[in-house]
Short mmCIF file of N, CA and C in Angstrom, two decimals:
data_model
loop_
_atom_site.label_atom_id
_atom_site.label_comp_id
_atom_site.label_asym_id
_atom_site.label_seq_id
_atom_site.Cartn_x
_atom_site.Cartn_y
_atom_site.Cartn_z
N MET A 1 121.57 84.15 118.11
CA MET A 1 120.37 83.39 118.34
C MET A 1 119.63 83.30 117.06
N SER A 2 119.32 82.09 116.62
CA SER A 2 118.55 81.95 115.39
C SER A 2 117.13 82.37 115.56
N PRO A 3 116.56 82.97 114.52
CA PRO A 3 115.12 83.36 114.63
C PRO A 3 114.19 82.14 114.85
N GLN A 4 114.55 80.97 114.27
CA GLN A 4 113.69 79.76 114.46
C GLN A 4 113.71 79.32 115.93
N LEU A 5 114.89 79.34 116.54
CA LEU A 5 115.03 78.95 117.91
C LEU A 5 114.25 79.91 118.83
N LEU A 6 114.41 81.20 118.57
CA LEU A 6 113.66 82.23 119.34
C LEU A 6 112.14 82.03 119.21
N LEU A 7 111.73 81.70 118.05
CA LEU A 7 110.26 81.46 117.84
C LEU A 7 109.84 80.26 118.68
N LYS A 8 110.62 79.22 118.67
CA LYS A 8 110.26 78.02 119.47
C LYS A 8 110.21 78.38 120.93
N VAL A 9 111.17 79.16 121.42
CA VAL A 9 111.26 79.55 122.83
C VAL A 9 110.02 80.37 123.11
N ASP A 10 109.61 81.35 122.30
CA ASP A 10 108.43 82.12 122.55
C ASP A 10 107.15 81.30 122.55
N VAL A 11 107.07 80.33 121.61
CA VAL A 11 105.81 79.52 121.52
C VAL A 11 105.74 78.64 122.76
N CYS A 12 106.89 78.08 123.21
CA CYS A 12 106.86 77.24 124.38
C CYS A 12 106.48 78.11 125.60
N TRP A 13 107.00 79.31 125.71
CA TRP A 13 106.67 80.22 126.82
C TRP A 13 105.14 80.49 126.80
N ALA A 14 104.61 80.75 125.65
CA ALA A 14 103.16 80.99 125.54
C ALA A 14 102.37 79.84 126.02
N ALA A 15 102.81 78.61 125.73
CA ALA A 15 102.16 77.40 126.16
C ALA A 15 102.26 77.26 127.74
N ILE A 16 103.38 77.60 128.28
CA ILE A 16 103.53 77.59 129.69
C ILE A 16 102.58 78.49 130.40
N VAL A 17 102.51 79.70 129.95
CA VAL A 17 101.66 80.76 130.54
C VAL A 17 100.12 80.29 130.40
N GLY A 18 99.80 79.79 129.26
CA GLY A 18 98.40 79.39 129.08
C GLY A 18 98.05 78.19 129.95
N LEU A 19 98.96 77.25 129.96
CA LEU A 19 98.69 76.03 130.78
C LEU A 19 98.64 76.24 132.30
N CYS A 20 99.43 77.27 132.68
CA CYS A 20 99.45 77.57 134.17
C CYS A 20 98.06 77.85 134.67
N ILE A 21 97.24 78.45 133.83
CA ILE A 21 95.87 78.92 134.23
C ILE A 21 94.94 77.70 134.26
N MET A 22 94.93 76.87 133.21
CA MET A 22 93.91 75.82 133.10
C MET A 22 94.49 74.45 133.49
N TYR A 23 95.68 74.10 133.19
CA TYR A 23 96.18 72.80 133.43
C TYR A 23 97.62 72.84 134.03
N PRO A 24 97.74 73.35 135.24
CA PRO A 24 99.09 73.53 135.85
C PRO A 24 99.90 72.26 135.90
N SER A 25 99.32 71.11 135.97
CA SER A 25 100.11 69.89 136.01
C SER A 25 100.81 69.58 134.71
N GLN A 26 100.33 70.15 133.63
CA GLN A 26 100.96 69.95 132.34
C GLN A 26 102.16 70.88 132.05
N VAL A 27 102.33 71.88 132.93
CA VAL A 27 103.36 72.88 132.71
C VAL A 27 104.75 72.25 132.78
N VAL A 28 104.91 71.27 133.62
CA VAL A 28 106.27 70.73 133.85
C VAL A 28 106.94 70.31 132.60
N ASN A 29 106.20 69.65 131.68
CA ASN A 29 106.84 69.16 130.47
C ASN A 29 107.26 70.34 129.60
N TYR A 30 106.45 71.33 129.47
CA TYR A 30 106.77 72.48 128.59
C TYR A 30 107.85 73.34 129.22
N HIS A 31 107.84 73.34 130.54
CA HIS A 31 108.89 74.14 131.20
C HIS A 31 110.28 73.48 131.02
N ALA A 32 110.33 72.17 131.06
CA ALA A 32 111.63 71.52 130.81
C ALA A 32 112.11 71.78 129.40
N ARG A 33 111.22 71.76 128.42
CA ARG A 33 111.61 72.09 127.00
C ARG A 33 112.08 73.50 126.97
N TYR A 34 111.30 74.39 127.59
CA TYR A 34 111.65 75.81 127.56
C TYR A 34 113.06 76.03 128.11
N GLN A 35 113.35 75.39 129.24
CA GLN A 35 114.67 75.61 129.86
C GLN A 35 115.77 75.15 128.95
N ARG A 36 115.60 73.95 128.31
CA ARG A 36 116.64 73.46 127.40
C ARG A 36 116.86 74.46 126.25
N MET A 37 115.73 74.89 125.63
CA MET A 37 115.85 75.81 124.52
C MET A 37 116.44 77.20 124.90
N ALA A 38 116.03 77.62 126.11
CA ALA A 38 116.54 78.96 126.60
C ALA A 38 118.06 78.89 126.78
N LEU A 39 118.54 77.75 127.33
CA LEU A 39 119.98 77.60 127.48
C LEU A 39 120.70 77.54 126.19
N GLU A 40 120.09 76.84 125.14
CA GLU A 40 120.69 76.74 123.85
C GLU A 40 120.62 78.14 123.15
N ALA A 41 119.53 78.83 123.31
CA ALA A 41 119.46 80.14 122.70
C ALA A 41 120.40 81.13 123.23
N GLY A 42 120.66 81.02 124.52
CA GLY A 42 121.64 81.83 125.20
C GLY A 42 121.18 83.19 125.63
N GLY A 43 119.92 83.55 125.37
CA GLY A 43 119.46 84.89 125.78
C GLY A 43 119.34 84.93 127.27
N PRO A 44 119.92 85.98 127.96
CA PRO A 44 119.80 86.08 129.37
C PRO A 44 118.39 86.26 129.86
N SER A 45 117.57 87.01 129.15
CA SER A 45 116.17 87.16 129.61
C SER A 45 115.40 85.90 129.52
N CYS A 46 115.66 85.04 128.49
CA CYS A 46 115.07 83.71 128.39
C CYS A 46 115.42 82.85 129.58
N ARG A 47 116.66 82.86 129.89
CA ARG A 47 117.13 82.03 131.05
C ARG A 47 116.53 82.62 132.36
N ALA A 48 116.52 83.86 132.45
CA ALA A 48 116.02 84.51 133.76
C ALA A 48 114.53 84.22 133.92
N ARG A 49 113.74 84.30 132.88
CA ARG A 49 112.29 84.11 133.10
C ARG A 49 112.01 82.63 133.30
N GLY A 50 112.86 81.70 132.75
CA GLY A 50 112.68 80.28 133.10
C GLY A 50 113.05 79.96 134.50
N MET A 51 114.12 80.56 135.06
CA MET A 51 114.43 80.35 136.40
C MET A 51 113.41 80.92 137.36
N THR A 52 112.85 82.09 137.00
CA THR A 52 111.74 82.69 137.77
C THR A 52 110.54 81.80 137.83
N MET A 53 110.15 81.25 136.67
CA MET A 53 109.01 80.31 136.66
C MET A 53 109.29 79.08 137.51
N GLU A 54 110.54 78.60 137.43
CA GLU A 54 110.85 77.41 138.27
C GLU A 54 110.72 77.73 139.70
N ALA A 55 111.19 78.92 140.09
CA ALA A 55 111.08 79.36 141.48
C ALA A 55 109.65 79.42 141.94
N ILE A 56 108.77 79.83 141.03
CA ILE A 56 107.35 79.91 141.33
C ILE A 56 106.76 78.48 141.57
N PHE A 57 107.23 77.49 140.84
CA PHE A 57 106.74 76.10 140.99
C PHE A 57 107.22 75.45 142.30
N PHE A 58 108.40 75.85 142.77
CA PHE A 58 109.00 75.12 143.88
C PHE A 58 108.04 75.01 145.12
N PRO A 59 107.38 76.02 145.52
CA PRO A 59 106.53 75.90 146.75
C PRO A 59 105.45 74.80 146.47
N PHE A 60 104.94 74.68 145.28
CA PHE A 60 103.91 73.73 145.00
C PHE A 60 104.42 72.30 144.94
N LEU A 61 105.73 72.15 144.72
CA LEU A 61 106.38 70.87 144.72
C LEU A 61 107.00 70.53 146.10
N ARG A 62 106.68 71.36 147.07
CA ARG A 62 107.22 71.19 148.42
C ARG A 62 108.75 71.22 148.45
N LYS A 63 109.34 72.03 147.60
CA LYS A 63 110.75 72.26 147.69
C LYS A 63 111.03 73.37 148.68
N THR A 64 112.30 73.47 149.05
CA THR A 64 112.65 74.36 150.15
C THR A 64 112.62 75.77 149.66
N SER A 65 112.30 76.68 150.60
CA SER A 65 112.25 78.11 150.26
C SER A 65 113.65 78.62 150.00
N GLN A 66 114.71 77.96 150.55
CA GLN A 66 116.08 78.39 150.29
C GLN A 66 116.39 78.22 148.75
N ARG A 67 115.94 77.13 148.13
CA ARG A 67 116.23 76.91 146.71
C ARG A 67 115.43 77.95 145.91
N THR A 68 114.17 78.24 146.29
CA THR A 68 113.43 79.33 145.63
C THR A 68 114.10 80.60 145.68
N THR A 69 114.64 81.00 146.84
CA THR A 69 115.34 82.24 146.97
C THR A 69 116.62 82.23 146.08
N GLU A 70 117.35 81.14 146.08
CA GLU A 70 118.56 81.03 145.31
C GLU A 70 118.25 81.22 143.79
N LEU A 71 117.20 80.53 143.32
CA LEU A 71 116.82 80.67 141.87
C LEU A 71 116.46 82.12 141.52
N LEU A 72 115.67 82.77 142.37
CA LEU A 72 115.27 84.13 142.09
C LEU A 72 116.52 85.06 142.10
N GLN A 73 117.45 84.76 142.97
CA GLN A 73 118.67 85.58 142.97
C GLN A 73 119.51 85.41 141.71
N VAL A 74 119.64 84.12 141.30
CA VAL A 74 120.36 83.91 140.09
C VAL A 74 119.63 84.52 138.85
N ALA A 75 118.32 84.36 138.83
CA ALA A 75 117.56 84.98 137.74
C ALA A 75 117.76 86.47 137.68
N GLU A 76 117.69 87.10 138.85
CA GLU A 76 117.87 88.60 138.87
C GLU A 76 119.20 88.99 138.46
N SER A 77 120.30 88.31 138.96
CA SER A 77 121.66 88.68 138.53
C SER A 77 121.91 88.42 137.07
N THR A 78 121.29 87.30 136.50
CA THR A 78 121.36 87.11 135.11
C THR A 78 120.70 88.19 134.24
N TRP A 79 119.57 88.60 134.71
CA TRP A 79 118.88 89.73 134.03
C TRP A 79 119.66 90.99 134.15
N GLN A 80 120.17 91.33 135.36
CA GLN A 80 120.87 92.59 135.55
C GLN A 80 122.17 92.64 134.75
N ARG A 81 122.85 91.51 134.72
CA ARG A 81 124.19 91.41 134.06
C ARG A 81 124.03 91.73 132.59
N ASP A 82 123.07 91.16 131.94
CA ASP A 82 122.93 91.21 130.47
C ASP A 82 121.66 91.79 130.06
N ARG A 83 121.11 92.79 130.89
CA ARG A 83 119.79 93.37 130.64
C ARG A 83 119.65 93.90 129.20
N PRO A 84 118.72 93.49 128.47
CA PRO A 84 118.44 94.06 127.15
C PRO A 84 117.82 95.46 127.32
N SER A 85 117.73 96.20 126.35
CA SER A 85 117.17 97.55 126.40
C SER A 85 115.67 97.50 126.44
N ARG A 86 115.08 96.34 126.07
CA ARG A 86 113.64 96.22 126.04
C ARG A 86 113.03 95.97 127.44
N SER A 87 111.79 96.00 127.51
CA SER A 87 111.14 95.81 128.84
C SER A 87 111.24 94.45 129.44
N VAL A 88 111.00 94.30 130.75
CA VAL A 88 111.02 93.06 131.39
C VAL A 88 109.95 92.15 130.80
N GLY A 89 110.21 90.87 130.69
CA GLY A 89 109.28 89.94 130.14
C GLY A 89 109.42 89.65 128.66
N THR A 90 110.35 90.35 128.05
CA THR A 90 110.60 90.13 126.63
C THR A 90 112.04 89.79 126.42
N HIS A 91 112.44 89.29 125.27
CA HIS A 91 113.85 89.03 124.99
C HIS A 91 114.19 89.60 123.72
#
């Protein structure tokens, strides 16, 4: 993973977290960018936290609880399979 890409991923994540509080409707654009960069970066924790955030959004978008459950299961298995030695919430 390149340091530049990881920095972009982290900045995008910070924007998502900040916007969730004040402007939740704006999060969708940043989340889509984050997901693309997380997949490109390849870090399991990046992918897992992106899927977790998406699962959090689903109830607000009136998506099924089954899809939310599936996303959380995939995120958990991704995290468990390639768990870094650092704490949860970091990569």
